[in-house]
């Protein structure tokens, strides 16, 4: 068992900002991340063995990430990479998997910043190789420097797709179409006006949009993929127009031959660890989903445990960083380190930054709101639980058999029992329950998380110190 | 028909080359690359078949979905997208015939 003053879980924007802030204030800080390199998804970098040509300018986001990491490495924070937090037990004790052994780390204070995952959207054929999340394409292009496909269709909602499209074009790919589900794309007048004031974001968005225009990429509003076709891999995507509720309009479908389809329908907080720690979740209307409850100091409902970043609500990197700093300062104060007045001043400063950042987050959240019609794309034959092959038809039937909860559906259909532990199917099962019974999503509680939150080899437990 | 993914050459120097065995074929990959990258770069996108016979490959790309599972140095069900290659590594994708049993409803 290792005891530390402050343990931070998650090395993305929130975790990094928290670590630097807490260290600067004088705390002993350990930052833990499951990947081999820090940055989370937003600041994803190339692997250690790669190097970047300093002669050419990297994308702004990439360069910002490099800067943040340089600041972190110089700060004296202890970094535990390739270290999976698979459980949280009493007294803020983290169960981790490191070097193939289970170990424990107990923090006097704990900051949980595990981030988010992408929203799964299912339709016939979505499991074919070649259909992937937008984040997968980005991870491959940005970090591995591999373009995953040649003829690409993008489908999603909001401004992130413009970036993915731009990245594919820069990498020499052909973007055959961008399907924007909303009838009010980010390029619309309304969002254009609301973006005024967020100049650097506007400039970035415009950059992507111009690139797409130059390539004559079809940008189709009110369109979704309805079917992915192929025997062993994706060969074509069938698309259709939707109404303002994102329900498919009967009539013309179109088929586009493509080898890659990227889905970017937004993000969901990864609340497995916060729930495991006993933190309460709440369902704010504007979030449209369950988020970890945090007070004004980023404290969760569990004493000594803070949450920062996407796990408390999707807000983007600027919000995540400000929340990380706030959580760090609150934790430092709770540890009795530093001067209260100085901490208070710094907290006030960070709160101002957070307020500003939240304004832009509100705008992107509006642009990325998902409408329920999207989840009617699941036909009865569509696989919903990718791990266990449970279909939408089986789940719909199970809803009417009784106990229409994620757990009840899991027991009857195996949806959620596989290796991903419900990460991909849980949100879809919730949508199916909601649709079948006419309930709001807020009426559907999340399943009880149990350790390990990701599969851990038995030998690691046998050889470990628990 | 496999569409090869393409290694990008702008602005990056990869790690040193390593030899990796993909389903009985030795290929060159680079230190720092994941097994998924090594497979995709040779045009292999079907990493496995489920017990029901459905082809699967990279989906989430960040180690959450457990779809990109391959056998690495004898260890089964390893996520290709988060496992870095090593010189001499043996990777096996899982063919459809590996599961004679049917899934019970």
Coordinates of C-alpha atoms in Angstrom, one line a residue:
Chain A
X1 CA 0.0 0.0 0.0
X2 CA 1.4 3.4 -1.0
X3 CA 0.2 6.5 0.7
X4 CA 0.3 9.8 -1.1
X5 CA -1.0 13.3 -0.4
X6 CA -2.8 13.8 -3.6
X7 CA -3.6 11.2 -6.2
X8 CA -5.0 12.3 -9.6
X9 CA -6.6 9.8 -11.9
X10 CA -6.5 10.7 -15.6
X11 CA -3.7 12.5 -17.5
X12 CA -5.9 14.5 -19.9
X13 CA -6.4 18.3 -19.8
X14 CA -8.1 18.2 -16.4
X15 CA -5.6 15.9 -14.7
X16 CA -2.6 17.6 -16.1
X17 CA -3.8 21.1 -15.1
X18 CA -4.7 19.8 -11.6
X19 CA -1.3 18.2 -11.2
X20 CA 0.6 21.3 -12.1
X21 CA -1.5 23.5 -9.9
X22 CA -1.3 21.3 -6.9
X23 CA 2.4 20.8 -7.2
X24 CA 2.9 24.5 -7.6
X25 CA 1.0 25.0 -4.4
X26 CA 3.4 22.6 -2.6
X27 CA 1.6 19.3 -2.5
X28 CA 3.0 15.8 -3.1
X29 CA 1.2 14.8 -6.3
X30 CA 1.0 11.5 -8.2
X31 CA -0.7 11.5 -11.6
X32 CA -1.9 8.2 -12.9
X33 CA -2.9 7.3 -16.5
X34 CA -3.7 4.0 -18.2
X35 CA -2.0 4.9 -21.4
X36 CA 1.7 5.0 -22.3
X37 CA 1.6 8.7 -23.1
X38 CA -0.1 11.5 -21.4
X39 CA -2.6 14.0 -22.8
X40 CA -5.8 11.9 -22.8
X41 CA -7.7 12.2 -26.0
X42 CA -7.6 15.9 -26.5
X43 CA -3.9 16.4 -26.2
X44 CA -2.9 13.1 -27.7
X45 CA 0.7 13.0 -28.7
X46 CA 2.9 10.7 -30.8
X47 CA 4.4 7.8 -29.0
X48 CA 7.7 8.2 -27.1
X49 CA 9.7 6.4 -29.9
X50 CA 8.5 8.8 -32.5
X51 CA 9.7 12.4 -33.0
X52 CA 8.2 15.4 -34.6
X53 CA 10.1 17.5 -37.2
X54 CA 10.5 20.8 -35.5
X55 CA 10.8 22.5 -38.9
X56 CA 7.1 22.2 -39.5
X57 CA 4.2 23.6 -37.5
X58 CA 2.0 21.1 -35.8
X59 CA -1.7 21.7 -35.4
X60 CA -2.5 24.2 -32.6
X61 CA -4.1 21.6 -30.4
X62 CA -1.2 19.3 -30.7
X63 CA 1.3 22.0 -29.9
X64 CA -0.7 23.1 -26.9
X65 CA -0.6 19.6 -25.6
X66 CA 3.2 19.4 -26.1
X67 CA 3.5 22.7 -24.1
X68 CA 1.3 21.4 -21.3
X69 CA 3.3 18.2 -21.0
X70 CA 6.6 20.1 -20.9
X71 CA 5.2 22.1 -18.1
X72 CA 4.1 19.0 -16.3
X73 CA 7.4 17.1 -16.7
X74 CA 9.3 20.0 -15.2
X75 CA 7.0 20.3 -12.3
X76 CA 8.0 17.5 -9.9
X77 CA 4.7 15.6 -10.2
X78 CA 5.2 11.9 -10.1
X79 CA 3.9 10.2 -13.2
X80 CA 2.6 6.7 -13.2
X81 CA 1.9 5.8 -16.8
X82 CA 0.6 2.5 -18.3
X83 CA -1.1 2.2 -14.9
X84 CA -4.8 1.2 -14.9
X85 CA -7.0 2.2 -12.0
X86 CA -9.4 -0.7 -11.9
X87 CA -11.0 -0.2 -8.5
X88 CA -11.6 2.4 -5.8
X89 CA -12.0 1.1 -2.3
X90 CA -12.4 2.5 1.2
X91 CA -10.5 5.6 2.3
X92 CA -9.7 6.7 -1.2
X93 CA -7.7 3.6 -2.0
X94 CA -7.0 3.1 -5.6
X95 CA -6.5 -0.4 -6.9
X96 CA -4.2 -0.2 -9.9
X97 CA -2.7 -2.6 -12.4
X98 CA 1.0 -1.7 -13.0
X99 CA 3.7 -3.9 -14.4
X100 CA 1.3 -6.8 -14.6
X101 CA 0.7 -6.6 -10.8
X102 CA -2.2 -5.3 -8.8
X103 CA -1.1 -2.6 -6.3
X104 CA -2.8 -0.1 -4.0
X105 CA -2.3 3.6 -3.8
X106 CA -4.2 5.6 -1.1
X107 CA -4.6 9.3 -1.4
X108 CA -5.3 11.7 1.4
X109 CA -7.2 13.5 -1.3
X110 CA -8.3 12.2 -4.7
X111 CA -9.1 13.9 -7.9
X112 CA -10.9 11.8 -10.5
X113 CA -10.5 13.1 -14.1
X114 CA -11.2 10.0 -16.2
X115 CA -12.7 12.0 -19.1
X116 CA -15.3 10.9 -21.6
X117 CA -16.1 8.4 -24.3
X118 CA -17.9 8.9 -27.6
X119 CA -21.6 8.4 -27.9
X120 CA -22.4 5.1 -29.5
X121 CA -24.9 5.1 -32.4
X122 CA -26.1 1.8 -33.8
X123 CA -27.6 0.9 -37.1
X124 CA -27.5 -2.2 -39.3
X125 CA -23.9 -3.0 -40.2
X126 CA -22.3 -0.6 -37.7
X127 CA -20.0 -3.5 -36.4
X128 CA -18.3 -3.9 -39.8
X129 CA -14.5 -3.3 -39.8
X130 CA -14.2 0.2 -41.4
X131 CA -17.0 1.7 -39.3
X132 CA -15.3 3.5 -36.4
X133 CA -15.6 6.3 -34.0
X134 CA -14.3 9.7 -35.1
X135 CA -11.9 9.5 -32.1
X136 CA -10.5 6.3 -33.5
X137 CA -9.6 8.0 -36.8
X138 CA -8.1 10.9 -34.9
X139 CA -6.1 8.7 -32.6
X140 CA -4.7 6.9 -35.6
X141 CA -4.0 10.0 -37.6
X142 CA -2.7 12.3 -34.9
X143 CA -0.9 9.8 -32.6
X144 CA 0.0 6.9 -34.8
X145 CA 0.4 9.0 -38.0
X146 CA -1.7 6.5 -40.0
X147 CA -4.6 7.4 -42.2
X148 CA -7.1 4.6 -41.5
X149 CA -8.9 4.6 -44.8
X150 CA -9.1 6.1 -48.3
X151 CA -12.8 6.8 -49.2
X152 CA -14.3 8.2 -46.1
X153 CA -17.8 9.2 -45.0
X154 CA -18.2 11.1 -41.8
X155 CA -21.5 11.1 -39.9
X156 CA -22.3 13.0 -36.7
X157 CA -23.4 16.2 -35.3
X158 CA -21.6 19.5 -34.6
X159 CA -18.2 21.1 -35.3
X160 CA -15.9 18.2 -34.5
X161 CA -16.6 16.5 -37.8
X162 CA -15.2 19.5 -39.6
X163 CA -12.0 18.9 -37.9
X164 CA -11.9 15.1 -38.6
X165 CA -12.7 15.9 -42.3
X166 CA -9.9 18.4 -42.4
X167 CA -7.5 15.9 -40.9
X168 CA -8.4 13.2 -43.5
X169 CA -8.0 15.7 -46.3
X170 CA -4.6 16.8 -44.9
X171 CA -3.6 13.2 -44.9
X172 CA -4.6 12.7 -48.5
X173 CA -7.9 10.9 -48.0
X174 CA -11.1 11.5 -50.0
X175 CA -13.9 12.7 -47.8
X176 CA -17.0 11.7 -49.9
X177 CA -19.6 13.3 -47.6
X178 CA -20.1 14.8 -44.2
X179 CA -23.5 13.8 -42.8
X180 CA -24.6 16.4 -40.3
X181 CA -27.7 15.1 -38.5
X182 CA -28.9 18.5 -37.4
X183 CA -30.8 20.9 -39.7
X184 CA -28.8 23.7 -38.0
X185 CA -25.1 22.9 -38.7
X186 CA -22.3 24.8 -36.9
X187 CA -21.9 26.9 -40.0
X188 CA -25.5 28.2 -39.8
X189 CA -26.2 31.9 -39.1
X190 CA -27.4 31.3 -35.6
X191 CA -24.3 29.5 -34.4
X192 CA -22.1 31.8 -36.4
X193 CA -23.5 34.7 -34.4
X194 CA -23.3 33.0 -31.1
X195 CA -19.7 32.1 -31.9
X196 CA -18.7 35.8 -32.1
X197 CA -16.4 36.6 -29.2
X198 CA -14.8 33.1 -29.2
X199 CA -12.4 34.3 -31.8
X200 CA -9.7 31.6 -31.8
X201 CA -12.4 28.9 -32.0
X202 CA -14.1 30.7 -34.8
X203 CA -10.9 31.0 -36.7
X204 CA -10.2 27.3 -36.2
X205 CA -13.6 26.3 -37.4
X206 CA -13.4 28.6 -40.4
X207 CA -10.0 27.0 -41.3
X208 CA -11.6 23.6 -41.4
X209 CA -14.6 24.8 -43.3
X210 CA -12.5 26.5 -46.0
X211 CA -10.5 23.3 -46.5
X212 CA -13.7 21.3 -46.9
X213 CA -15.1 23.8 -49.3
X214 CA -11.9 23.8 -51.3
X215 CA -12.1 20.0 -51.6
X216 CA -15.8 20.4 -52.7
X217 CA -16.8 18.0 -49.9
X218 CA -20.5 17.5 -49.8
X219 CA -21.7 18.7 -46.4
X220 CA -25.2 17.3 -46.0
X221 CA -27.5 18.7 -43.3
X222 CA -30.3 16.6 -41.9
X223 CA -28.6 13.3 -43.0
X224 CA -27.7 10.2 -41.2
X225 CA -26.3 6.8 -42.1
X226 CA -29.0 4.1 -42.1
X227 CA -27.0 1.1 -43.1
X228 CA -23.4 0.0 -43.5
X229 CA -22.9 -2.5 -46.2
X230 CA -20.2 -5.1 -46.7
X231 CA -19.4 -8.8 -46.3
X232 CA -16.2 -8.8 -44.3
X233 CA -15.5 -5.0 -44.3
X234 CA -17.3 -1.8 -45.0
X235 CA -17.9 -1.4 -48.7
X236 CA -20.7 1.2 -48.9
X237 CA -22.9 3.5 -46.7
X238 CA -26.6 4.0 -47.2
X239 CA -27.7 7.5 -46.2
X240 CA -31.1 9.1 -45.8
X241 CA -32.6 12.5 -44.9
X242 CA -34.1 13.1 -41.5
X243 CA -36.7 15.5 -40.1
X244 CA -36.1 18.0 -37.3
X245 CA -36.4 15.2 -34.8
X246 CA -33.8 13.2 -36.6
X247 CA -36.3 10.6 -37.8
X248 CA -35.7 9.2 -41.2
X249 CA -38.0 10.7 -43.8
X250 CA -39.5 7.9 -46.0
X251 CA -38.3 8.2 -49.5
X252 CA -35.0 8.4 -51.2
X253 CA -32.0 6.6 -49.7
X254 CA -28.6 7.0 -51.4
X255 CA -25.7 4.7 -51.4
X256 CA -22.1 5.9 -51.2
X257 CA -19.2 3.5 -51.9
X258 CA -16.8 4.0 -49.0
X259 CA -14.2 2.0 -47.1
X260 CA -14.4 4.1 -43.9
X261 CA -17.3 5.6 -41.9
X262 CA -16.5 7.7 -38.9
X263 CA -19.2 8.4 -36.3
X264 CA -19.0 11.6 -34.2
X265 CA -22.2 12.1 -32.3
X266 CA -20.8 13.7 -29.2
X267 CA -19.4 12.5 -25.8
X268 CA -20.6 10.9 -22.6
X269 CA -18.8 11.2 -19.2
X270 CA -16.9 8.1 -18.2
X271 CA -18.4 7.8 -14.8
X272 CA -17.4 4.2 -13.9
X273 CA -14.7 5.3 -11.5
X274 CA -16.6 8.1 -9.9
X275 CA -19.6 5.8 -9.3
X276 CA -17.3 3.1 -8.0
X277 CA -16.0 5.7 -5.5
X278 CA -19.5 6.2 -4.3
X279 CA -20.0 9.6 -5.9
X280 CA -23.5 10.7 -6.6
X281 CA -24.6 11.4 -10.1
X282 CA -27.1 14.0 -11.3
X283 CA -29.0 14.5 -14.5
X284 CA -29.0 18.2 -15.4
X285 CA -31.4 18.9 -18.2
X286 CA -28.8 20.8 -20.2
X287 CA -26.4 17.9 -20.0
X288 CA -29.0 15.5 -21.3
X289 CA -27.4 12.7 -19.3
X290 CA -25.9 11.5 -16.0
X291 CA -22.9 13.4 -14.8
X292 CA -20.8 13.2 -11.6
X293 CA -22.1 15.8 -9.1
X294 CA -19.6 18.5 -8.2
X295 CA -20.0 21.5 -6.0
X296 CA -18.5 24.9 -6.7
X297 CA -15.1 23.6 -5.5
X298 CA -15.3 20.5 -7.6
X299 CA -16.0 18.4 -4.5
X300 CA -18.1 15.2 -5.2
X301 CA -20.5 13.8 -2.7
X302 CA -17.6 11.8 -1.2
X303 CA -15.4 13.6 1.3
X304 CA -11.8 14.0 0.0
X305 CA -12.8 13.1 -3.6
X306 CA -13.0 15.7 -6.3
X307 CA -13.9 15.4 -9.9
X308 CA -12.8 17.6 -12.8
X309 CA -13.3 17.7 -16.5
X310 CA -15.7 15.7 -18.7
X311 CA -16.7 13.3 -16.0
X312 CA -18.7 16.1 -14.4
X313 CA -20.4 17.1 -17.6
X314 CA -19.1 17.5 -21.2
X315 CA -17.5 20.9 -21.5
X316 CA -14.3 20.6 -23.5
X317 CA -10.7 21.2 -22.7
X318 CA -10.8 24.7 -21.4
X319 CA -13.5 23.9 -18.9
X320 CA -11.6 20.7 -17.9
X321 CA -8.4 22.6 -17.2
X322 CA -10.1 25.3 -15.1
X323 CA -12.0 22.6 -13.2
X324 CA -8.8 20.7 -12.7
X325 CA -7.1 23.7 -11.2
X326 CA -10.0 24.4 -8.9
X327 CA -10.1 20.8 -7.7
X328 CA -6.4 21.0 -7.1
X329 CA -6.6 24.2 -5.1
X330 CA -9.5 22.8 -3.0
X331 CA -7.6 19.6 -2.3
X332 CA -4.5 21.6 -1.4
X333 CA -6.6 23.7 1.0
X334 CA -8.0 20.5 2.5
X335 CA -4.5 19.2 3.0
X336 CA -3.6 22.3 5.0
X337 CA -0.9 23.2 2.6
X338 CA -0.2 26.8 1.5
X339 CA -1.6 30.1 2.6
X340 CA -5.4 30.3 2.7
X341 CA -5.6 33.9 1.4
X342 CA -3.3 33.0 -1.5
X343 CA -5.3 29.9 -2.3
X344 CA -8.5 31.9 -2.2
X345 CA -7.2 34.6 -4.6
X346 CA -6.0 31.9 -7.0
X347 CA -9.3 30.1 -6.8
X348 CA -11.2 33.3 -7.6
X349 CA -8.9 33.8 -10.6
X350 CA -9.6 30.3 -11.8
X351 CA -13.3 30.6 -11.2
X352 CA -13.3 33.6 -13.6
X353 CA -11.5 31.5 -16.2
X354 CA -14.0 28.7 -15.7
X355 CA -17.0 31.0 -16.1
X356 CA -15.6 32.2 -19.4
X357 CA -14.8 28.7 -20.6
X358 CA -18.3 27.5 -19.7
X359 CA -19.8 30.1 -22.1
X360 CA -18.2 28.4 -25.1
X361 CA -19.0 25.0 -23.7
X362 CA -22.7 26.0 -23.6
X363 CA -22.5 26.8 -27.3
X364 CA -20.8 23.6 -28.4
X365 CA -23.2 21.6 -26.2
X366 CA -26.1 23.2 -28.1
X367 CA -24.4 22.4 -31.4
X368 CA -23.9 18.8 -30.4
X369 CA -27.2 17.9 -28.9
X370 CA -28.5 14.6 -30.1
X371 CA -32.1 14.0 -30.9
X372 CA -33.9 10.7 -30.0
X373 CA -34.8 9.8 -33.6
X374 CA -31.2 8.8 -34.1
X375 CA -31.7 5.8 -32.0
X376 CA -34.7 4.6 -34.1
X377 CA -32.0 3.6 -36.7
X378 CA -31.6 0.3 -34.7
X379 CA -33.7 -2.3 -36.5
X380 CA -34.7 -5.4 -34.5
X381 CA -31.8 -7.2 -36.2
X382 CA -29.2 -4.6 -35.3
X383 CA -26.6 -5.8 -32.8
X384 CA -26.7 -3.5 -29.8
X385 CA -24.3 -5.2 -27.4
X386 CA -21.2 -5.6 -29.6
X387 CA -19.5 -7.9 -27.1
X388 CA -22.4 -10.4 -26.6
X389 CA -24.3 -9.9 -29.9
X390 CA -27.6 -9.0 -28.2
X391 CA -29.9 -7.4 -30.7
X392 CA -32.2 -4.4 -30.5
X393 CA -35.2 -6.8 -31.0
X394 CA -34.2 -9.0 -28.1
X395 CA -33.7 -5.9 -25.9
X396 CA -37.1 -4.4 -26.9
X397 CA -38.8 -7.6 -26.1
X398 CA -37.0 -7.8 -22.7
X399 CA -38.1 -4.3 -21.8
X400 CA -41.7 -5.5 -21.8
X401 CA -41.0 -8.6 -19.7
X402 CA -40.5 -6.5 -16.6
X403 CA -37.6 -4.9 -14.7
X404 CA -36.8 -2.4 -17.5
X405 CA -33.5 -1.3 -16.0
X406 CA -30.0 -1.7 -17.4
X407 CA -29.4 -4.5 -15.0
X408 CA -32.7 -6.2 -15.7
X409 CA -32.0 -6.1 -19.5
X410 CA -28.5 -7.3 -18.9
X411 CA -29.7 -10.3 -17.0
X412 CA -32.2 -11.2 -19.7
X413 CA -30.2 -10.5 -22.9
X414 CA -26.5 -10.5 -21.8
X415 CA -26.2 -6.9 -23.0
X416 CA -23.6 -5.3 -20.8
X417 CA -22.0 -8.6 -19.7
X418 CA -19.1 -8.5 -22.1
X419 CA -15.6 -7.2 -21.9
X420 CA -16.4 -3.5 -22.6
X421 CA -18.6 -3.8 -19.5
X422 CA -21.5 -1.9 -21.0
X423 CA -19.6 1.1 -22.3
X424 CA -20.9 0.7 -25.9
X425 CA -24.3 -0.8 -25.3
X426 CA -25.4 0.8 -22.0
X427 CA -26.3 4.2 -23.6
X428 CA -28.1 2.4 -26.4
X429 CA -30.0 0.1 -24.1
X430 CA -31.1 3.2 -22.1
X431 CA -32.4 4.7 -25.4
X432 CA -34.3 1.6 -26.2
X433 CA -35.9 1.4 -22.8
X434 CA -36.9 5.1 -23.0
X435 CA -38.4 4.7 -26.4
X436 CA -40.3 1.5 -25.6
X437 CA -41.9 2.9 -22.4
X438 CA -42.1 6.6 -23.3
X439 CA -39.7 7.5 -20.4
X440 CA -37.2 10.3 -20.2
X441 CA -33.6 9.1 -20.0
X442 CA -33.4 10.6 -16.5
X443 CA -35.8 7.8 -15.3
X444 CA -33.2 5.2 -16.3
X445 CA -30.5 4.7 -13.7
X446 CA -27.0 3.5 -14.6
X447 CA -26.0 0.0 -13.7
X448 CA -24.0 -0.6 -10.6
X449 CA -20.3 -0.5 -11.4
X450 CA -18.1 -3.2 -10.0
X451 CA -14.4 -3.6 -9.9
X452 CA -12.5 -4.2 -12.0
X453 CA -13.8 -1.5 -14.3
X454 CA -11.7 -3.0 -17.1
X455 CA -10.6 -6.6 -17.4
X456 CA -7.6 -7.4 -15.2
X457 CA -5.6 -10.7 -15.6
X458 CA -6.0 -13.1 -12.7
X459 CA -2.2 -13.5 -12.5
X460 CA -1.9 -9.8 -11.8
X461 CA -4.1 -10.2 -8.8
X462 CA -2.3 -13.4 -7.7
X463 CA 1.1 -11.7 -7.9
X464 CA -0.2 -8.4 -6.5
X465 CA -0.3 -6.8 -3.1
X466 CA -3.9 -6.4 -2.2
Chain B
X1 CA -10.6 -7.0 -50.8
X2 CA -8.7 -5.0 -48.2
X3 CA -8.1 -1.3 -48.4
X4 CA -4.7 -0.5 -47.0
X5 CA -4.4 2.3 -44.6
X6 CA -1.5 4.6 -45.2
X7 CA 1.4 5.7 -43.0
X8 CA 1.7 9.4 -43.1
X9 CA 5.2 10.8 -43.7
X10 CA 4.8 14.5 -43.0
X11 CA 6.5 15.9 -40.0
X12 CA 7.2 12.6 -38.2
X13 CA 10.1 10.3 -37.6
X14 CA 9.0 6.9 -36.4
X15 CA 10.8 4.7 -34.0
X16 CA 13.3 2.2 -35.2
X17 CA 11.9 -0.6 -37.4
X18 CA 10.9 -3.9 -35.8
X19 CA 9.9 -7.2 -37.3
X20 CA 6.5 -8.4 -36.4
X21 CA 4.8 -11.7 -37.4
X22 CA 1.2 -11.2 -38.5
X23 CA -0.5 -14.5 -39.2
X24 CA 2.6 -16.2 -40.5
X25 CA 3.9 -13.2 -42.4
X26 CA 6.8 -11.2 -41.2
X27 CA 6.3 -7.5 -41.7
X28 CA 8.1 -4.3 -40.7
X29 CA 6.5 -2.1 -38.2
X30 CA 8.0 0.8 -36.1
X31 CA 8.7 1.1 -32.4
X32 CA 5.9 3.2 -30.9
X33 CA 3.3 1.8 -33.2
X34 CA 0.4 -0.2 -31.9
X35 CA -0.4 -3.7 -33.1
X36 CA -3.5 -2.2 -34.7
X37 CA -1.4 0.2 -36.7
X38 CA 0.9 -2.6 -37.9
X39 CA -2.1 -4.7 -39.0
X40 CA -4.0 -1.8 -40.7
X41 CA -0.9 -0.7 -42.5
X42 CA -0.7 -4.1 -44.3
X43 CA -4.4 -3.9 -45.3
X44 CA -5.7 -6.2 -42.6
X45 CA -8.8 -4.7 -41.1
X46 CA -10.6 -7.8 -40.0
X47 CA -9.0 -8.7 -36.7
X48 CA -11.3 -11.4 -35.6
X49 CA -14.7 -13.0 -36.0
X50 CA -17.1 -13.3 -33.1
X51 CA -18.6 -16.7 -32.2
X52 CA -21.6 -15.7 -34.4
X53 CA -19.2 -15.3 -37.3
X54 CA -19.2 -11.5 -37.5
X55 CA -16.0 -9.7 -38.6
X56 CA -14.6 -7.1 -36.2
X57 CA -11.7 -4.7 -36.2
X58 CA -10.9 -1.2 -34.8
X59 CA -14.0 0.6 -33.5
X60 CA -13.3 3.0 -30.7
X61 CA -9.5 3.1 -31.3
X62 CA -8.7 4.0 -27.7
X63 CA -9.0 0.8 -25.7
X64 CA -12.6 1.0 -24.5
X65 CA -14.7 -1.2 -26.8
X66 CA -12.6 -4.5 -26.7
X67 CA -13.5 -5.2 -30.4
X68 CA -10.0 -5.1 -31.8
X69 CA -8.9 -8.3 -30.0
X70 CA -6.1 -10.4 -31.3
X71 CA -3.7 -13.0 -30.0
X72 CA -0.3 -11.5 -29.1
X73 CA 2.6 -13.9 -28.3
X74 CA 0.1 -16.5 -27.3
X75 CA -2.0 -14.3 -25.1
X76 CA -5.5 -14.2 -26.3
X77 CA -8.0 -11.3 -26.5
X78 CA -5.4 -8.5 -26.3
X79 CA -6.5 -5.1 -27.5
X80 CA -4.5 -4.3 -30.6
X81 CA -5.2 -0.6 -30.5
X82 CA -3.4 0.0 -27.2
X83 CA -0.7 -2.7 -27.3
X84 CA 2.7 -1.4 -28.7
X85 CA 4.6 -3.6 -31.1
X86 CA 7.9 -5.3 -30.0
X87 CA 10.6 -6.8 -32.2
X88 CA 9.8 -10.5 -32.8
X89 CA 6.1 -10.2 -31.6
X90 CA 3.7 -12.8 -33.0
X91 CA 0.2 -11.6 -33.7
X92 CA -2.6 -13.9 -34.8
X93 CA -6.0 -12.6 -35.9
X94 CA -8.8 -15.0 -35.1
X95 CA -10.5 -16.7 -38.0
X96 CA -14.2 -17.6 -38.1
X97 CA -13.6 -21.3 -37.7
X98 CA -12.2 -20.8 -34.2
X99 CA -15.6 -21.0 -32.6
X100 CA -17.5 -24.2 -33.3
X101 CA -20.0 -23.6 -30.6
X102 CA -23.1 -21.6 -31.2
X103 CA -24.2 -18.8 -28.8
X104 CA -27.3 -19.8 -26.9
X105 CA -30.1 -17.3 -26.8

